[in-house]
Amino acid sequence: LGCDADQLLGQYVAARDAGDTDAARAAWYQLVALSLPRVEGLVRATSHKHLSAEEQNDAISHALEKLLTNMFRTFRGTSMGEFHNSAKRLVYGVCVDTQRRAKTISKHTAPLHATGDNGEFTDGFTPSVNKAAAREHDARDADERDADNIADLAAVFDQALATMTPANRSVMELQRDGLTTDEICEKLNMSPEAVYQNTSRGTKAILKFAEAQNA
Amino acid sequence: MTPIEQLLGEFLDEWNAGARPDVNAYLDRAEPADRSELAEQLATWLEIAPTPAYDDATLAEIAADPRLTAAIAKADLLNTPLAKRIPTLREQAGLAVRDVAARLTDAFSLPDAERTEQYVTQLEAGELDERRLSQRLLDRLASILGVEADALAPQPATAGQAFFRADEDADRAAMASMQTLSEAAFAPAPDASLDELDRLFCGGPGA
């Protein structure tokens, strides 16, 4: 299993564009494997009120299957941001499907989504989850995914930075670069508590920005 | 500092260190009233987080995850022709060819179970054209084999091939499509005397 996601994506794109399906698949499988912790985390964070632990594991398994097959067939992107955004939408769609399959709505506090009179996804979880799940649902039959108009958090990150305070912005930039709290403290001359506070506020600012984009 | 800020910060530290933090464990540590907000912030982070540089032990743990290995096995199966896929799925379901044929005969109210069995045998031997199998048949087969309809979908196309890429040898792609359409247009019409069973396995009007 390779450990550099960017490198694996580059290998996938090169093989895909050269028509070398076997090589593309080999790189893709590794890329999906590296995404397992993220997929697992997204499923658990998104569905914590709606799916049991067992159902969450089913959702993770289904999401992995779809990432390996459907998304391999349809992904046209060339960047990790596009990869994460497509994967996110697929994961949210799978969570909704899992809940439907398990028919556990009555056992849990609220459905992941609800539909209005015209079948649109109207409420439930965050607007971005509902919109992503709805789009995944709509795209499934056509087996295609066009250019995405869901606010892609990775893509709007830079724009969202502009809405943050300087301290929030500095911390979030370093968090995205993968620095540890100790390293951020040293670089910005901040206490760990201040790093944590700025991280939380920065995360909220990104979410708020993305939801404004979605609206 | 609030408990949510503390928990989010610890989660990010673990994530960036490649330690695979458990979202559920973090949510359990939060007060019930704080869990939704923490979950939302964790999901937001996971959408933008860099992929950490996992160590060898963690990479081995990921590669051996049973959910991943099972998903890869399924994906690999989808990359095989139906003639190989159906017997594998049938055996996994603990069914004999005769059982499958009997259920198809029953489901479609077919008059002849023996002929159905011959068709299923031919299908598994790769003697039938997969492209002509009726969607009704595939849907019913999936149900009998206890798998989702996707499991009997045609072999996946080449990576990213579901879309037309005008910048990549468009003329050749268009010619290939025209050739296929042309061949289909000049192909003999299906025999009108085909019965329901033939139509299910060989196509034709109303398949």
Short mmCIF file of C-alpha atoms in Angstrom, two decimals:
data_model
loop_
_atom_site.label_atom_id
_atom_site.label_comp_id
_atom_site.label_asym_id
_atom_site.label_seq_id
_atom_site.Cartn_x
_atom_site.Cartn_y
_atom_site.Cartn_z
CA LEU A 1 0.00 0.00 0.00
CA GLY A 2 1.48 3.31 -1.13
CA CYS A 3 1.38 6.13 1.37
CA ASP A 4 1.42 9.26 -0.78
CA ALA A 5 -2.12 10.07 -1.90
CA ASP A 6 -1.08 12.81 -4.34
CA GLN A 7 1.40 10.48 -6.01
CA LEU A 8 -1.20 7.71 -6.28
CA LEU A 9 -3.72 10.09 -7.80
CA GLY A 10 -1.09 11.21 -10.30
CA GLN A 11 -0.43 7.58 -11.24
CA TYR A 12 -4.15 6.97 -11.61
CA VAL A 13 -4.69 10.02 -13.82
CA ALA A 14 -1.72 9.17 -16.04
CA ALA A 15 -2.84 5.57 -16.47
CA ARG A 16 -6.47 6.58 -17.04
CA ASP A 17 -5.53 9.09 -19.70
CA ALA A 18 -3.27 6.53 -21.37
CA GLY A 19 -6.10 4.00 -21.39
CA ASP A 20 -4.18 1.60 -19.13
CA THR A 21 -7.09 0.32 -17.05
CA ASP A 22 -5.08 -2.21 -15.05
CA ALA A 23 -2.56 0.38 -13.91
CA ALA A 24 -5.33 2.89 -13.24
CA ARG A 25 -7.17 0.35 -11.13
CA ALA A 26 -4.05 -0.58 -9.16
CA ALA A 27 -3.43 3.06 -8.23
CA TRP A 28 -7.13 3.67 -7.56
CA TYR A 29 -7.42 0.73 -5.17
CA GLN A 30 -4.51 2.08 -3.14
CA LEU A 31 -5.99 5.54 -3.15
CA VAL A 32 -9.30 4.20 -1.84
CA ALA A 33 -7.47 2.15 0.79
CA LEU A 34 -5.68 5.29 2.01
CA SER A 35 -9.08 6.97 2.22
CA LEU A 36 -10.48 4.37 4.60
CA PRO A 37 -9.82 6.41 7.79
CA ARG A 38 -11.44 9.47 6.22
CA VAL A 39 -14.44 7.49 4.94
CA GLU A 40 -14.83 5.85 8.33
CA GLY A 41 -14.67 9.20 10.10
CA LEU A 42 -17.11 10.89 7.73
CA VAL A 43 -19.64 8.07 8.10
CA ARG A 44 -19.41 8.12 11.88
CA ALA A 45 -19.52 11.90 12.21
CA THR A 46 -22.37 12.30 9.75
CA SER A 47 -24.57 9.50 10.97
CA HIS A 48 -23.88 9.42 14.70
CA LYS A 49 -27.50 10.18 15.55
CA HIS A 50 -29.00 8.08 12.82
CA LEU A 51 -27.19 4.78 12.43
CA SER A 52 -26.12 2.15 14.94
CA ALA A 53 -22.46 1.12 15.06
CA GLU A 54 -23.28 -1.97 13.02
CA GLU A 55 -25.14 0.08 10.43
CA GLN A 56 -22.24 2.50 10.27
CA ASN A 57 -19.94 -0.42 9.47
CA ASP A 58 -22.34 -1.52 6.72
CA ALA A 59 -22.28 2.03 5.35
CA ILE A 60 -18.47 2.07 5.41
CA SER A 61 -18.36 -1.26 3.53
CA HIS A 62 -20.85 -0.04 0.94
CA ALA A 63 -19.04 3.24 0.52
CA LEU A 64 -15.77 1.40 -0.09
CA GLU A 65 -17.43 -0.83 -2.69
CA LYS A 66 -18.85 2.16 -4.51
CA LEU A 67 -15.59 4.06 -4.33
CA LEU A 68 -13.81 1.07 -5.87
CA THR A 69 -16.34 0.53 -8.65
CA ASN A 70 -18.72 3.41 -9.44
CA MET A 71 -16.32 6.22 -8.70
CA PHE A 72 -13.49 4.47 -10.52
CA ARG A 73 -15.68 4.41 -13.60
CA THR A 74 -16.89 7.98 -13.41
CA PHE A 75 -14.17 10.07 -11.77
CA ARG A 76 -12.74 12.61 -14.20
CA GLY A 77 -10.88 14.82 -11.76
CA THR A 78 -7.19 15.38 -11.42
CA SER A 79 -6.86 16.77 -7.88
CA MET A 80 -7.21 15.40 -4.38
CA GLY A 81 -9.81 18.11 -3.70
CA GLU A 82 -12.01 16.72 -6.46
CA PHE A 83 -11.39 13.19 -5.22
CA HIS A 84 -12.38 14.07 -1.64
CA ASN A 85 -15.46 15.95 -2.78
CA SER A 86 -16.71 13.10 -4.96
CA ALA A 87 -15.96 10.62 -2.18
CA LYS A 88 -17.78 12.78 0.36
CA ARG A 89 -20.92 12.94 -1.75
CA LEU A 90 -20.82 9.20 -2.30
CA VAL A 91 -20.37 8.57 1.44
CA TYR A 92 -23.33 10.77 2.36
CA GLY A 93 -25.51 9.07 -0.25
CA VAL A 94 -24.54 5.67 1.14
CA CYS A 95 -25.42 6.79 4.69
CA VAL A 96 -28.91 7.75 3.56
CA ASP A 97 -29.29 4.48 1.66
CA THR A 98 -28.10 2.48 4.66
CA GLN A 99 -30.66 4.10 6.87
CA ARG A 100 -33.39 3.36 4.36
CA ARG A 101 -32.30 -0.25 4.08
CA ALA A 102 -32.10 -0.77 7.78
CA LYS A 103 -35.50 0.85 8.27
CA THR A 104 -34.39 2.08 11.62
CA ILE A 105 -35.88 5.53 11.40
CA SER A 106 -38.26 4.81 14.22
CA LYS A 107 -35.46 3.61 16.50
CA HIS A 108 -33.38 6.71 16.09
CA THR A 109 -34.04 10.33 16.72
CA ALA A 110 -34.38 11.61 13.17
CA PRO A 111 -33.97 10.50 9.57
CA LEU A 112 -30.86 11.63 7.73
CA HIS A 113 -33.10 13.30 5.24
CA ALA A 114 -36.75 13.86 4.56
CA THR A 115 -38.43 14.61 1.29
CA GLY A 116 -40.94 17.30 0.50
CA ASP A 117 -44.00 17.14 -1.70
CA ASN A 118 -41.90 17.23 -4.84
CA GLY A 119 -39.48 14.59 -3.60
CA GLU A 120 -36.77 17.11 -2.81
CA PHE A 121 -34.51 16.59 0.16
CA THR A 122 -35.75 19.14 2.65
CA ASP A 123 -34.34 18.71 6.10
CA GLY A 124 -32.62 16.36 8.49
CA PHE A 125 -28.91 16.82 8.76
CA THR A 126 -26.80 19.72 7.59
CA PRO A 127 -27.76 21.29 4.27
CA SER A 128 -24.54 20.08 2.67
CA VAL A 129 -25.19 16.46 3.68
CA ASN A 130 -28.74 16.60 2.40
CA LYS A 131 -27.73 18.23 -0.84
CA ALA A 132 -24.89 15.79 -1.36
CA ALA A 133 -27.14 12.82 -0.63
CA ALA A 134 -29.82 14.16 -2.96
CA ARG A 135 -27.35 14.65 -5.77
CA GLU A 136 -25.86 11.20 -5.23
CA HIS A 137 -29.36 9.80 -5.37
CA ASP A 138 -30.22 11.70 -8.54
CA ALA A 139 -26.99 10.75 -10.25
CA ARG A 140 -27.23 7.07 -9.49
CA ASP A 141 -29.63 6.04 -12.24
CA ALA A 142 -27.87 8.02 -14.88
CA ASP A 143 -24.58 6.63 -13.57
CA GLU A 144 -22.89 9.92 -14.13
CA ARG A 145 -21.74 12.84 -12.14
CA ASP A 146 -21.47 16.18 -13.78
CA ALA A 147 -19.54 19.21 -12.60
CA ASP A 148 -20.23 19.56 -8.94
CA ASN A 149 -22.12 22.54 -7.60
CA ILE A 150 -22.07 21.43 -3.99
CA ALA A 151 -19.80 23.67 -1.99
CA ASP A 152 -16.59 21.68 -1.90
CA LEU A 153 -15.01 22.48 1.43
CA ALA A 154 -11.53 21.84 0.13
CA ALA A 155 -12.18 24.15 -2.81
CA VAL A 156 -13.76 26.92 -0.75
CA PHE A 157 -11.12 26.67 1.96
CA ASP A 158 -9.05 29.51 0.55
CA GLN A 159 -12.09 31.73 0.13
CA ALA A 160 -13.27 30.90 3.63
CA LEU A 161 -9.85 31.89 4.99
CA ALA A 162 -10.55 35.43 3.89
CA THR A 163 -13.54 35.57 6.22
CA MET A 164 -11.53 34.53 9.29
CA THR A 165 -9.62 36.53 11.84
CA PRO A 166 -5.85 36.56 11.26
CA ALA A 167 -5.31 34.14 14.15
CA ASN A 168 -7.97 31.68 12.91
CA ARG A 169 -6.52 31.90 9.42
CA SER A 170 -2.92 31.25 10.46
CA VAL A 171 -3.89 28.23 12.55
CA MET A 172 -6.16 26.72 9.89
CA GLU A 173 -3.52 27.06 7.18
CA LEU A 174 -1.05 25.16 9.33
CA GLN A 175 -3.64 22.55 10.34
CA ARG A 176 -4.36 21.89 6.68
CA ASP A 177 -0.65 21.46 6.08
CA GLY A 178 -0.74 18.68 8.67
CA LEU A 179 1.27 20.32 11.44
CA THR A 180 0.83 19.12 15.01
CA THR A 181 -0.38 21.44 17.75
CA ASP A 182 3.13 21.63 19.21
CA GLU A 183 4.52 22.71 15.85
CA ILE A 184 1.79 25.31 15.41
CA CYS A 185 2.41 26.62 18.92
CA GLU A 186 6.06 27.05 18.12
CA LYS A 187 5.47 28.67 14.73
CA LEU A 188 2.82 31.11 15.90
CA ASN A 189 3.98 31.54 19.47
CA MET A 190 0.60 30.45 20.81
CA SER A 191 -0.51 28.25 23.68
CA PRO A 192 -2.10 24.86 22.87
CA GLU A 193 -5.40 26.20 24.21
CA ALA A 194 -5.26 29.11 21.77
CA VAL A 195 -4.52 26.72 18.89
CA TYR A 196 -7.53 24.59 19.82
CA GLN A 197 -9.79 27.63 20.09
CA ASN A 198 -8.67 29.04 16.77
CA THR A 199 -9.05 25.64 15.12
CA SER A 200 -12.61 25.27 16.31
CA ARG A 201 -13.52 28.80 15.27
CA GLY A 202 -11.81 28.36 11.91
CA THR A 203 -13.69 25.10 11.29
CA LYS A 204 -16.98 26.80 12.09
CA ALA A 205 -16.12 29.64 9.73
CA ILE A 206 -15.47 27.18 6.88
CA LEU A 207 -18.75 25.42 7.52
CA LYS A 208 -20.63 28.71 7.68
CA PHE A 209 -19.03 29.85 4.45
CA ALA A 210 -19.85 26.55 2.71
CA GLU A 211 -23.45 26.65 3.87
CA ALA A 212 -23.81 30.20 2.56
CA GLN A 213 -22.47 28.94 -0.77
CA ASN A 214 -24.94 26.05 -0.77
CA ALA A 215 -27.84 28.36 0.00
CA MET B 1 -11.58 26.85 26.16
CA THR B 2 -14.75 24.83 25.66
CA PRO B 3 -14.84 21.01 25.82
CA ILE B 4 -15.67 20.95 22.08
CA GLU B 5 -12.58 22.99 21.24
CA GLN B 6 -10.47 20.68 23.39
CA LEU B 7 -11.86 17.52 21.77
CA LEU B 8 -11.60 18.88 18.22
CA GLY B 9 -8.02 19.94 18.86
CA GLU B 10 -7.07 16.52 20.20
CA PHE B 11 -8.75 14.83 17.25
CA LEU B 12 -6.79 16.95 14.78
CA ASP B 13 -3.56 16.19 16.57
CA GLU B 14 -4.22 12.47 16.34
CA TRP B 15 -5.31 12.74 12.71
CA ASN B 16 -2.28 14.73 11.60
CA ALA B 17 -0.04 12.28 13.45
CA GLY B 18 -1.53 9.44 11.37
CA ALA B 19 -3.05 7.77 14.40
CA ARG B 20 -6.54 7.07 12.96
CA PRO B 21 -8.61 8.72 15.72
CA ASP B 22 -11.99 7.12 16.36
CA VAL B 23 -14.83 9.60 15.79
CA ASN B 24 -17.25 7.60 17.94
CA ALA B 25 -14.82 7.59 20.87
CA TYR B 26 -14.52 11.36 20.66
CA LEU B 27 -18.28 11.82 20.44
CA ASP B 28 -18.69 9.57 23.48
CA ARG B 29 -16.33 11.83 25.41
CA ALA B 30 -18.47 14.88 24.65
CA GLU B 31 -21.50 15.89 26.68
CA PRO B 32 -24.67 14.70 24.91
CA ALA B 33 -25.69 18.28 24.24
CA ASP B 34 -22.35 18.98 22.53
CA ARG B 35 -22.22 15.90 20.30
CA SER B 36 -23.96 17.28 17.24
CA GLU B 37 -21.77 20.34 17.14
CA LEU B 38 -18.63 18.28 17.64
CA ALA B 39 -19.74 15.82 14.93
CA GLU B 40 -20.32 18.68 12.52
CA GLN B 41 -16.90 20.13 13.19
CA LEU B 42 -15.22 16.72 12.85
CA ALA B 43 -16.97 16.13 9.51
CA THR B 44 -15.89 19.57 8.32
CA TRP B 45 -12.31 18.83 9.26
CA LEU B 46 -12.39 15.42 7.56
CA GLU B 47 -13.49 17.06 4.33
CA ILE B 48 -10.46 19.34 4.21
CA ALA B 49 -7.91 17.34 6.17
CA PRO B 50 -4.65 16.32 4.52
CA THR B 51 -4.04 12.61 4.14
CA PRO B 52 -1.52 11.90 6.90
CA ALA B 53 1.74 10.08 6.31
CA TYR B 54 0.79 6.77 7.90
CA ASP B 55 3.56 4.56 9.26
CA ASP B 56 4.08 1.03 7.97
CA ALA B 57 2.14 -0.60 10.80
CA THR B 58 -0.90 1.62 10.18
CA LEU B 59 -0.71 1.03 6.43
CA ALA B 60 -0.64 -2.72 7.07
CA GLU B 61 -3.61 -2.36 9.42
CA ILE B 62 -5.57 -0.43 6.76
CA ALA B 63 -4.70 -2.95 4.04
CA ALA B 64 -5.89 -5.83 6.25
CA ASP B 65 -9.17 -4.16 7.25
CA PRO B 66 -11.87 -6.78 6.54
CA ARG B 67 -14.27 -4.15 5.17
CA LEU B 68 -11.66 -3.07 2.65
CA THR B 69 -10.59 -6.58 1.64
CA ALA B 70 -14.23 -7.61 1.18
CA ALA B 71 -14.94 -4.51 -0.91
CA ILE B 72 -11.90 -5.19 -3.09
CA ALA B 73 -13.00 -8.82 -3.57
CA LYS B 74 -16.43 -7.59 -4.69
CA ALA B 75 -14.94 -5.00 -7.00
CA ASP B 76 -12.67 -7.63 -8.53
CA LEU B 77 -15.64 -9.90 -9.07
CA LEU B 78 -17.43 -7.10 -10.94
CA ASN B 79 -14.49 -6.96 -13.31
CA THR B 80 -15.11 -10.49 -14.51
CA PRO B 81 -17.58 -11.51 -17.24
CA LEU B 82 -21.06 -12.52 -16.10
CA ALA B 83 -20.26 -16.08 -17.13
CA LYS B 84 -17.76 -16.18 -14.26
CA ARG B 85 -19.60 -13.89 -11.90
CA ILE B 86 -22.91 -15.73 -11.85
CA PRO B 87 -21.50 -19.15 -10.85
CA THR B 88 -19.46 -17.50 -8.10
CA LEU B 89 -22.47 -15.64 -6.72
CA ARG B 90 -24.64 -18.72 -7.12
CA GLU B 91 -22.22 -20.84 -5.11
CA GLN B 92 -21.99 -18.12 -2.48
CA ALA B 93 -25.78 -18.25 -2.24
CA GLY B 94 -25.64 -22.05 -1.88
CA LEU B 95 -27.76 -22.65 -4.95
CA ALA B 96 -27.44 -25.19 -7.77
CA VAL B 97 -28.11 -24.31 -11.41
CA ARG B 98 -31.34 -26.26 -11.12
CA ASP B 99 -32.45 -24.14 -8.14
CA VAL B 100 -31.83 -20.92 -10.01
CA ALA B 101 -33.65 -22.23 -13.06
CA ALA B 102 -36.60 -23.34 -10.96
CA ARG B 103 -36.91 -19.91 -9.36
CA LEU B 104 -36.66 -18.14 -12.70
CA THR B 105 -39.28 -20.46 -14.17
CA ASP B 106 -41.55 -19.68 -11.27
CA ALA B 107 -40.89 -15.92 -11.29
CA PHE B 108 -41.63 -15.50 -14.99
CA SER B 109 -44.32 -18.22 -15.16
CA LEU B 110 -42.29 -20.04 -17.79
CA PRO B 111 -43.65 -23.31 -19.14
CA ASP B 112 -40.43 -25.34 -19.28
CA ALA B 113 -38.01 -25.57 -16.33
CA GLU B 114 -35.68 -27.83 -18.27
CA ARG B 115 -35.15 -25.27 -21.05
CA THR B 116 -34.60 -22.57 -18.45
CA GLU B 117 -31.92 -24.75 -16.88
CA GLN B 118 -30.28 -25.18 -20.28
CA TYR B 119 -30.19 -21.44 -20.73
CA VAL B 120 -28.68 -20.88 -17.28
CA THR B 121 -26.07 -23.53 -18.05
CA GLN B 122 -25.28 -21.81 -21.36
CA LEU B 123 -25.06 -18.47 -19.61
CA GLU B 124 -22.54 -19.82 -17.10
CA ALA B 125 -20.58 -21.46 -19.91
CA GLY B 126 -20.20 -18.11 -21.64
CA GLU B 127 -22.20 -19.29 -24.66
CA LEU B 128 -24.67 -16.38 -24.57
CA ASP B 129 -24.07 -12.76 -25.49
CA GLU B 130 -24.17 -10.85 -22.18
CA ARG B 131 -25.29 -7.69 -23.93
CA ARG B 132 -28.52 -9.33 -25.05
CA LEU B 133 -29.63 -10.53 -21.62
CA SER B 134 -32.88 -8.90 -20.61
CA GLN B 135 -32.70 -6.40 -17.75
CA ARG B 136 -35.74 -8.11 -16.24
CA LEU B 137 -33.76 -11.34 -16.17
CA LEU B 138 -30.72 -9.71 -14.58
CA ASP B 139 -32.83 -7.99 -11.93
CA ARG B 140 -34.55 -11.24 -11.05
CA LEU B 141 -31.27 -13.18 -11.05
CA ALA B 142 -29.78 -10.62 -8.66
CA SER B 143 -32.75 -11.06 -6.37
CA ILE B 144 -32.46 -14.86 -6.49
CA LEU B 145 -28.73 -14.70 -5.79
CA GLY B 146 -29.32 -12.28 -2.92
CA VAL B 147 -27.18 -9.47 -4.33
CA GLU B 148 -27.86 -5.92 -5.40
CA ALA B 149 -28.70 -5.36 -9.07
CA ASP B 150 -25.31 -3.61 -9.46
CA ALA B 151 -23.59 -6.95 -8.89
CA LEU B 152 -24.86 -8.17 -12.27
CA ALA B 153 -24.18 -4.96 -14.14
CA PRO B 154 -22.02 -5.19 -17.23
CA GLN B 155 -18.29 -5.14 -16.69
CA PRO B 156 -17.18 -1.64 -15.70
CA ALA B 157 -15.87 0.50 -18.51
CA THR B 158 -12.35 1.78 -18.56
CA ALA B 159 -11.50 4.30 -15.86
CA GLY B 160 -13.25 7.60 -16.43
CA GLN B 161 -14.70 6.30 -19.69
CA ALA B 162 -18.30 7.00 -18.77
CA PHE B 163 -17.86 10.46 -20.21
CA PHE B 164 -17.07 11.64 -23.66
CA ARG B 165 -13.77 13.48 -23.73
CA ALA B 166 -13.79 15.70 -26.77
CA ASP B 167 -10.15 16.58 -26.30
CA GLU B 168 -9.00 13.00 -26.63
CA ASP B 169 -9.17 11.58 -30.12
CA ALA B 170 -12.79 12.53 -30.57
CA ASP B 171 -12.93 11.56 -34.25
CA ARG B 172 -11.87 7.99 -33.55
CA ALA B 173 -14.38 7.67 -30.68
CA ALA B 174 -17.18 9.04 -32.85
CA MET B 175 -16.29 6.66 -35.69
CA ALA B 176 -16.34 3.69 -33.33
CA SER B 177 -19.80 4.70 -32.09
CA MET B 178 -21.04 5.14 -35.66
CA GLN B 179 -19.68 1.72 -36.56
CA THR B 180 -21.53 0.12 -33.65
CA LEU B 181 -24.78 1.85 -34.58
CA SER B 182 -24.34 0.90 -38.20
CA GLU B 183 -23.81 -2.75 -37.35
CA ALA B 184 -26.89 -2.71 -35.14
CA ALA B 185 -28.98 -1.09 -37.88
CA PHE B 186 -28.07 -3.78 -40.39
CA ALA B 187 -28.34 -6.72 -38.01
CA PRO B 188 -31.22 -9.09 -38.75
CA ALA B 189 -34.35 -8.44 -36.72
CA PRO B 190 -34.87 -10.90 -33.87
CA ASP B 191 -36.93 -13.92 -34.77
CA ALA B 192 -40.56 -13.07 -34.12
CA SER B 193 -41.16 -16.63 -32.99
CA LEU B 194 -39.01 -16.21 -29.87
CA ASP B 195 -40.92 -17.09 -26.76
CA GLU B 196 -40.66 -15.40 -23.35
CA LEU B 197 -37.74 -17.58 -22.26
CA ASP B 198 -35.79 -16.84 -25.44
CA ARG B 199 -36.44 -13.15 -25.07
CA LEU B 200 -35.16 -13.16 -21.50
CA PHE B 201 -31.87 -14.76 -22.47
CA CYS B 202 -31.42 -13.63 -26.07
CA GLY B 203 -33.18 -10.27 -26.30
CA GLY B 204 -35.77 -9.44 -28.90
CA PRO B 205 -39.06 -7.54 -28.83
CA GLY B 206 -40.35 -6.90 -25.34
CA ALA B 207 -37.24 -8.38 -23.72
#
